[in-house]
Coordinates of C-alpha atoms in Angstrom, one line a residue:
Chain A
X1 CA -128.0 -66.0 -14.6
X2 CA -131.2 -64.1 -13.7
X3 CA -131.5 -61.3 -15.9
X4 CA -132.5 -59.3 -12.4
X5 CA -129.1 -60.0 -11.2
X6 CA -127.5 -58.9 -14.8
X7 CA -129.4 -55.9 -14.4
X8 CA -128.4 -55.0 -10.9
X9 CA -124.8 -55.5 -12.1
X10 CA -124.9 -53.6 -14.9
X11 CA -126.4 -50.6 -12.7
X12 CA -123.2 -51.3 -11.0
X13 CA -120.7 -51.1 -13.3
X14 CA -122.4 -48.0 -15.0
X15 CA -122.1 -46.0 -11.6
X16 CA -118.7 -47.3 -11.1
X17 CA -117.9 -46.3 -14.6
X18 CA -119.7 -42.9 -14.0
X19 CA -118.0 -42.3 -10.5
X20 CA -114.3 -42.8 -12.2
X21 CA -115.5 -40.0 -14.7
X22 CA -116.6 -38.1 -11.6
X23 CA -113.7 -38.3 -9.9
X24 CA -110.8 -37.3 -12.9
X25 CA -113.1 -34.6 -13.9
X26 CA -112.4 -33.6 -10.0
X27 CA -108.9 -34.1 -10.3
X28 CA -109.3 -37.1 -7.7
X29 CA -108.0 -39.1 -9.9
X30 CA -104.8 -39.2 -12.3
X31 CA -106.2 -40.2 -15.7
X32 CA -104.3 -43.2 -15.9
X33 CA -105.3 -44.6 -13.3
X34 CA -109.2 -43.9 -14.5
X35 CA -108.2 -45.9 -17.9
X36 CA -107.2 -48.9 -15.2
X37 CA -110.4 -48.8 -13.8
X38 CA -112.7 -48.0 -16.6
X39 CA -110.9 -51.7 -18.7
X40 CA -112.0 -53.8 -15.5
X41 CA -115.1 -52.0 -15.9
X42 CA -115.6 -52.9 -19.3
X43 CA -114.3 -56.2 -18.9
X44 CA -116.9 -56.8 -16.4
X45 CA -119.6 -55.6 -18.5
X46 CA -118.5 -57.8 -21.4
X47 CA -118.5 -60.6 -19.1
X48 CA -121.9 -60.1 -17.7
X49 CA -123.6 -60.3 -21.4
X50 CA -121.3 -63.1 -22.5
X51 CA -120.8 -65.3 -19.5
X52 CA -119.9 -68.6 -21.8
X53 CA -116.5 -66.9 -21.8
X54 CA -116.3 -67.4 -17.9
X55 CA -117.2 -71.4 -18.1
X56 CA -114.7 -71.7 -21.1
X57 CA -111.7 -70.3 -19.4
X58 CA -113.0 -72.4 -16.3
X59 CA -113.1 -75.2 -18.3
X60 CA -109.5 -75.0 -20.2
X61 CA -108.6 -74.2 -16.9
X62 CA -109.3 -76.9 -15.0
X63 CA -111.5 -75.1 -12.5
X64 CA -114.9 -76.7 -11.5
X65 CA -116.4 -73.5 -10.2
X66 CA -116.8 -70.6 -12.1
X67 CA -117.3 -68.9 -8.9
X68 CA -114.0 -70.3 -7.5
X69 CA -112.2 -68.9 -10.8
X70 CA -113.5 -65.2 -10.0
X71 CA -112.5 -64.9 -6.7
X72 CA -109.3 -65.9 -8.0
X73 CA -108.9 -63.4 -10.7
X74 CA -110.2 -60.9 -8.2
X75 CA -107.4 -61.8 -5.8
X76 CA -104.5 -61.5 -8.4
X77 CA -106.2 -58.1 -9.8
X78 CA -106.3 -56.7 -6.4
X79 CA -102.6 -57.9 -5.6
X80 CA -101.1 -56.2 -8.6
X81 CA -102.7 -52.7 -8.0
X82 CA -101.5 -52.9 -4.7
X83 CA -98.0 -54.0 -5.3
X84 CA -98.4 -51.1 -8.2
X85 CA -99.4 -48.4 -5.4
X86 CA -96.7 -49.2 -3.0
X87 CA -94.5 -49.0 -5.8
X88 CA -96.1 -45.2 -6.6
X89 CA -96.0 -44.6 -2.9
X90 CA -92.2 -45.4 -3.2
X91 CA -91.7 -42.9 -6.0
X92 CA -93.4 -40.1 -3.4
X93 CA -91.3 -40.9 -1.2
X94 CA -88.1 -40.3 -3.1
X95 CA -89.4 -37.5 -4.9
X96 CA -90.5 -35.8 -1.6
X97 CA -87.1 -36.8 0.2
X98 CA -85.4 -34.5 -2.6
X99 CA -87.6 -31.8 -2.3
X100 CA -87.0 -31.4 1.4
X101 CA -83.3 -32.0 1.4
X102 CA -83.2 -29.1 -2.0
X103 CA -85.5 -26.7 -0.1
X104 CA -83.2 -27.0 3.5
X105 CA -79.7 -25.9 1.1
X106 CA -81.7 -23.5 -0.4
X107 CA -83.1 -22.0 2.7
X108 CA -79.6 -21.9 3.9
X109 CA -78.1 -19.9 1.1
X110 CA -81.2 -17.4 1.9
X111 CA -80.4 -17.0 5.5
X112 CA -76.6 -16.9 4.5
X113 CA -77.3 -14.6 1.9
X114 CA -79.7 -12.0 4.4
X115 CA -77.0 -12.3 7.0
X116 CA -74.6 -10.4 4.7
X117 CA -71.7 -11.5 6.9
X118 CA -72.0 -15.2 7.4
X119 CA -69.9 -17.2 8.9
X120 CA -67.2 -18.5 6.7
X121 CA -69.1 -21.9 6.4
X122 CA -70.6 -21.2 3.0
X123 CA -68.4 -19.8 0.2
Chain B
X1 CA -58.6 -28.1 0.7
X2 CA -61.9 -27.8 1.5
X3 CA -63.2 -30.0 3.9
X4 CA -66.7 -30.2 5.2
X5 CA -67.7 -31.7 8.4
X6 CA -71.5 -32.8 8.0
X7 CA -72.9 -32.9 11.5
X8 CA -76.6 -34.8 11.3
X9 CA -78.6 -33.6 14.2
X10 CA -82.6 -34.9 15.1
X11 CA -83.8 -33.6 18.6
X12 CA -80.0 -32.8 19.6
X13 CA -80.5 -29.5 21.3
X14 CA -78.3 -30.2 24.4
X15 CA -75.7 -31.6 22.5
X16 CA -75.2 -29.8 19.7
X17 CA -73.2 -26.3 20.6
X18 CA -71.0 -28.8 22.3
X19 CA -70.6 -30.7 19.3
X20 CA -69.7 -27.6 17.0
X21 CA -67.2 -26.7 19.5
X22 CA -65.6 -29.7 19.6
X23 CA -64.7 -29.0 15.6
X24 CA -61.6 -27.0 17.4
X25 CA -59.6 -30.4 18.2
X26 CA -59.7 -31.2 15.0
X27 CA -56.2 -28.7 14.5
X28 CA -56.0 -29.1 11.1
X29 CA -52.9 -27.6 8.8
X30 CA -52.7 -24.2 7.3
X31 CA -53.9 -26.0 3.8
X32 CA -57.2 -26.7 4.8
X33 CA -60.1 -24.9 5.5
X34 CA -62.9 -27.0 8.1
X35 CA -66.2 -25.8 7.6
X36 CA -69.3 -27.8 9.2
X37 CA -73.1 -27.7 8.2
X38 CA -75.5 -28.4 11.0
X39 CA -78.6 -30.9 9.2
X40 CA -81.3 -30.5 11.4
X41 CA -84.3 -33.4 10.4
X42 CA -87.2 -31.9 11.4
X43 CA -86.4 -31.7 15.2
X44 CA -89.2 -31.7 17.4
X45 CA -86.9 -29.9 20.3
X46 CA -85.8 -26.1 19.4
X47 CA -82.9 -27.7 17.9
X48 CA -83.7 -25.2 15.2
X49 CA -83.7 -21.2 17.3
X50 CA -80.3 -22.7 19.1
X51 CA -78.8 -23.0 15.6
X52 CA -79.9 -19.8 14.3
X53 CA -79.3 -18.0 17.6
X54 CA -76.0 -18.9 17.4
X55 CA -75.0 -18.0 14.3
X56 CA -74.4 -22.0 13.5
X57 CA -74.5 -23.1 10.0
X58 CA -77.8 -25.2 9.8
X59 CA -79.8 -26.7 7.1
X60 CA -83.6 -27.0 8.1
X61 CA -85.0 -30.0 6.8
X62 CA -88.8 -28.9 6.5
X63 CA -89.8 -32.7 7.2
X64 CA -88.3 -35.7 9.2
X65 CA -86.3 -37.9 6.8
X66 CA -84.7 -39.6 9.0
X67 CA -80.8 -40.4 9.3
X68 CA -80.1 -41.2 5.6
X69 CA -82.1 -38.5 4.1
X70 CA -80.6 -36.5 6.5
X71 CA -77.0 -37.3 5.4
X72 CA -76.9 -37.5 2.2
X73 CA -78.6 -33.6 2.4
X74 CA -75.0 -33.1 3.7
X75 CA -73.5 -35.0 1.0
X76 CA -75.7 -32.5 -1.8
X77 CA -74.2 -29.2 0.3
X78 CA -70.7 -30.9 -0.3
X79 CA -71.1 -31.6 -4.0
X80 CA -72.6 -28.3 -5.0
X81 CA -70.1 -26.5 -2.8
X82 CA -67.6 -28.5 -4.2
X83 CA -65.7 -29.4 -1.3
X84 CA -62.7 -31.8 -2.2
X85 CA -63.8 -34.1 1.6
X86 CA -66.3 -34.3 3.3
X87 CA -66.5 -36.1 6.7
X88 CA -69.7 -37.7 9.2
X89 CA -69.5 -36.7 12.5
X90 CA -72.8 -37.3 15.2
X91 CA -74.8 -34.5 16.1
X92 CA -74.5 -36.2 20.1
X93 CA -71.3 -35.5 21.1
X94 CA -69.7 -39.5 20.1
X95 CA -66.9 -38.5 17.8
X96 CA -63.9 -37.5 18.3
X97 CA -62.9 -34.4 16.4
X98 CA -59.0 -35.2 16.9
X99 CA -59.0 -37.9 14.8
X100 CA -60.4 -35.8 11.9
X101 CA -56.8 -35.3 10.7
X102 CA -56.1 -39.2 10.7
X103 CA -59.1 -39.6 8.6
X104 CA -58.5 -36.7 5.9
X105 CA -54.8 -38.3 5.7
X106 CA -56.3 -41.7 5.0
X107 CA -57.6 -39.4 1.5
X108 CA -55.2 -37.7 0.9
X109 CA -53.4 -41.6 0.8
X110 CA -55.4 -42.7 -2.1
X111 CA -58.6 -44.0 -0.1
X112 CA -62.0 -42.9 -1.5
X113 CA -63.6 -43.4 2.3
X114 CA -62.0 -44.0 5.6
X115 CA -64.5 -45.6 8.6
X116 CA -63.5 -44.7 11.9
X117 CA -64.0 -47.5 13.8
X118 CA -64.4 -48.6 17.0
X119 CA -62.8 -52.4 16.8
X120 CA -59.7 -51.9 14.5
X121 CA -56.9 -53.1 17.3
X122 CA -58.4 -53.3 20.5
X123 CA -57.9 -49.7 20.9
X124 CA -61.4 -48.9 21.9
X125 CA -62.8 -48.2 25.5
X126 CA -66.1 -47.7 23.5
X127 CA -68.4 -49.2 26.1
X128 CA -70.7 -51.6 23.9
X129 CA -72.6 -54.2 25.1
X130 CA -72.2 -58.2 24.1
X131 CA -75.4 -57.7 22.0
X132 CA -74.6 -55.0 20.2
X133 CA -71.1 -56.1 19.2
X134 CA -72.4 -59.3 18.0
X135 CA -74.7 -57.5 15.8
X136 CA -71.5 -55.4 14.8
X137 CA -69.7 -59.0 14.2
X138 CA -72.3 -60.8 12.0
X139 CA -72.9 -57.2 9.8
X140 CA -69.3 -57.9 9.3
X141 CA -68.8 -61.1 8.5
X142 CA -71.5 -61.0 6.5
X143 CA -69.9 -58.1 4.4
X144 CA -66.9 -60.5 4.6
X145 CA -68.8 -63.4 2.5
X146 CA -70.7 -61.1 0.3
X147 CA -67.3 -58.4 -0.6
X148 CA -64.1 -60.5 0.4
X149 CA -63.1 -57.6 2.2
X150 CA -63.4 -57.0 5.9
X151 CA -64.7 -54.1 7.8
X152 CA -64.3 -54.1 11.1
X153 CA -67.4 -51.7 12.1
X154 CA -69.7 -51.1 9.3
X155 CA -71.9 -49.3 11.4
X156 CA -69.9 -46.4 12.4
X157 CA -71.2 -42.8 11.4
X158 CA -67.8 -41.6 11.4
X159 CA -66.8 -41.3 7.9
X160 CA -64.8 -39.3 5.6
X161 CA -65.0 -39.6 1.9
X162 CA -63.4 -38.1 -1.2
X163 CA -65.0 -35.8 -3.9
X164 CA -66.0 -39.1 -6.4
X165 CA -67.8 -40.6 -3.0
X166 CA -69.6 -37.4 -2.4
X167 CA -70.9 -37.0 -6.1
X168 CA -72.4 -40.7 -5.5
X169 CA -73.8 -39.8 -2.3
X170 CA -75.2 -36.7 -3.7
X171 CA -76.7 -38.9 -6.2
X172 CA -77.8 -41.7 -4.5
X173 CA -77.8 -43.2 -0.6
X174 CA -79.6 -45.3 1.8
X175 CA -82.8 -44.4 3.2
X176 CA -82.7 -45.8 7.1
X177 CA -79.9 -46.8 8.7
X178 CA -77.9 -46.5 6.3
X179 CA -74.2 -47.5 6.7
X180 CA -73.1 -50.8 6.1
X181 CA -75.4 -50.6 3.5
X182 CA -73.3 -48.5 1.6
X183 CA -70.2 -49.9 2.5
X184 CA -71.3 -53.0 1.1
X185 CA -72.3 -50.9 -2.8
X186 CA -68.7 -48.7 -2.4
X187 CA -66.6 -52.2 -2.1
X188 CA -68.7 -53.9 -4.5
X189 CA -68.6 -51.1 -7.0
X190 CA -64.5 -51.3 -6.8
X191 CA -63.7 -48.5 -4.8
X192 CA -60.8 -48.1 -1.9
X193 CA -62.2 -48.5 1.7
X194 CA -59.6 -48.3 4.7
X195 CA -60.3 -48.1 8.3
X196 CA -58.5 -46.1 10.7
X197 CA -59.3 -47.2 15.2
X198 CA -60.7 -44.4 16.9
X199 CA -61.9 -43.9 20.4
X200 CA -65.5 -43.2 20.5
X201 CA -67.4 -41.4 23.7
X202 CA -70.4 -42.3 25.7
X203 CA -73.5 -40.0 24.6
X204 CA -73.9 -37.3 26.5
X205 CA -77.3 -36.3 26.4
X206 CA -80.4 -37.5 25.2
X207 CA -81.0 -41.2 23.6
X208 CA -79.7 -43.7 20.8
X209 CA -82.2 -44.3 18.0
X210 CA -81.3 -48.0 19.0
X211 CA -82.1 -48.6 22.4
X212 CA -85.5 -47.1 22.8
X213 CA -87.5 -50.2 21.9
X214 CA -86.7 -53.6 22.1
X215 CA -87.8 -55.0 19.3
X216 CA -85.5 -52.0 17.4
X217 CA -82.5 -53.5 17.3
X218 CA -84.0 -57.3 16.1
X219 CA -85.9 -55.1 13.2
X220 CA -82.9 -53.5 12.4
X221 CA -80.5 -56.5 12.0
X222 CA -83.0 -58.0 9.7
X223 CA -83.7 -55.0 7.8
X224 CA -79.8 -54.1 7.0
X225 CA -78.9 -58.1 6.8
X226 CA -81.4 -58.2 4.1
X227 CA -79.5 -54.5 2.6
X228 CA -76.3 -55.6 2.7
X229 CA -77.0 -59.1 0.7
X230 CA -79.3 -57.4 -2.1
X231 CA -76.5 -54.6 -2.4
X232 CA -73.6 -57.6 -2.2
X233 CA -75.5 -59.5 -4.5
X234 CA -76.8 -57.0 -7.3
X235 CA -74.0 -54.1 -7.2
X236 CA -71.8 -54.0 -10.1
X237 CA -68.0 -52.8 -10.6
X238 CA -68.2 -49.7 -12.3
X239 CA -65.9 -49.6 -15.7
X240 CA -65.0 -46.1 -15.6
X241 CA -64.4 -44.3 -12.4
X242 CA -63.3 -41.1 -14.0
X243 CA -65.9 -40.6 -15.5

């Protein structure tokens, strides 16, 4: 590997690193989520310096390309931290369903309670 | 007894003073007392003012949750007020209030939820078309293989349940559509369903949540198929109902 493209890549990975900082010191970002990103950063970087580990996993493997194997690994990274997402998004949804439902009783009870004489519908 | 009639209600504003009055032919004994709550999801119509003008009990959902949120909001008023059955009835004007009794004496028989439903005997003059009640036929059947037991119309909204049903519905329910989803978990879980025939009526006003789009009724076939046989498959008895 050209040590301009190692360069470039590490320039990369550094802003990436720097713009996950950036964004949990924002509070864009739950700080979990930042560790997530910051190991496939550093996994990446590590990579990048030591890229014989690449060809040996290709190798035990059975893949001819490193390339091929990357995209690969890409793919199934990318699939999990969707399917983890939809899986937060899920929790939202539950959690917000609750809220809404506990906020229209409780609303009730307050319009029940300034109307004094409510109907006989609420104890 | 305290009985609570749980009238879900999105965009219903023609129907829905009609509705409440129609609570009257229920003519229930001097032992119970009929309340109703009003959930209003997030209505895009003043569904809302005609409640409050009117002195109707209403819960205000702040956002659209959509039938089974909507529901089991009722299900949550029932619990915390503690009322001892609470009963579904369509915020459009479908259900009968007469049969009300009927269902409460199903109860008070030792059922933990009573369907009303449309194709027990052929009792019905419920004007469904071929479609629709082959939908109705396969849901069945295929709560038939999955339970052993058969329900005739899993998809009715008119339901009453006891106070151990309403502490599970309080708990947990069905997001969309949510019916013979349930139906399937009650069974499997061990406890008594019975279904009574009822006569259902044409809507009155506004339109079905089915029959807007064509391609509704295909995604919702697939969608609860798919419900019923994960809740047949992976619901288990409960050991202790008295928990």
């Amino acid at each position: 590997m050209s040590s301009n493209l190692t360069i470039s890549m590490l320039i990369i990975c550094i802003l990436g690193f720097l713009f996950i900082l950036w964004a949990v010191k924002k509070k864009k970002m739950l700080f979990k989520h930042a560790l997530l990103w910051w190991s496939l950063d550093i996994v990446l970087i590590i990579l990048l310096f030591i890229p014989g580990i690449l060809r040996f996993i290709a190798d035990v493997m059975g893949i001819e390309t490193i390339s091929n194997m990357i995209f690969l690994f890409g793919f199934i990274v990318i699939v999990g931290i969707i399917l983890l997402l939809t899986m937060v998004v899920a929790e939202q949804k539950s959690q917000i369903t609750t809220l809404s439902q506990e906020i229209g009783i409780l609303e009730n009870k307050v319009r029940g309670l300034e109307n004094g004489n409510h109907k006989k519908t609420n104890r | 007894m305290k009985v609570l009639i749980i009238i879900p209600a999105y965009n219903e504003a023609l129907n829905i003073i009609r509705t409440v009055d129609s609570l009257k032919d229920a003519k229930l004994g001097k032992k119970y007392t009929l309340d109703y709550v009003i959930i209003n999801d997030g209505s895009l119509d003043n569904t809302k003012e005609i409640c409050e003008e009117n002195n109707l009990n209403v819960i205000n959902l702040p956002v659209n949750l959509g039938i089974g949120g909507a529901v089991q909001t009722g299900y949550k008023y029932a619990y915390y007020n503690n009322y001892d059955i609470a009963i579904q009835y369509d915020g459009d004007g479908q259900h009968d209030a007469s049969y009300i009794k009927d269902l409460i004496k199903e109860i008070e028989d030792g059922n933990d939820i009573v369907i009303g439903s449309r194709f027990v005997k052929e009792l019905s003059e419920f004007k469904s078309t071929f479609i629709r009640r082959c939908g109705i036929n396969f849901l069945s059947f295929l709560i038939k293989i999955l339970t052993g037991k058969k329900i005739y119309d899993p998809t009715s909204g008119f339901r009453a349940s006891n106070a151990k049903i309403i502490k599970e519905f309080a708990k947990d329910y069905p997001t969309d559509f949510p019916e013979p989803d349930s139906i399937t978990k009650l069974i499997k879980r061990g406890y008594r369903i019975s279904e009574i025939p009822v006569k259902m009526k044409p809507r009155l006003d506004g339109v079905s949540s089915l029959t807007t789009n064509i391609f509704k009724p295909a995604y919702y076939m697939i969608k609860v198929s798919i419900a019923i046989v994960i809740a047949g498959v992976t619901t288990k008895k409960v050991g202790d109902k008295n928990e």
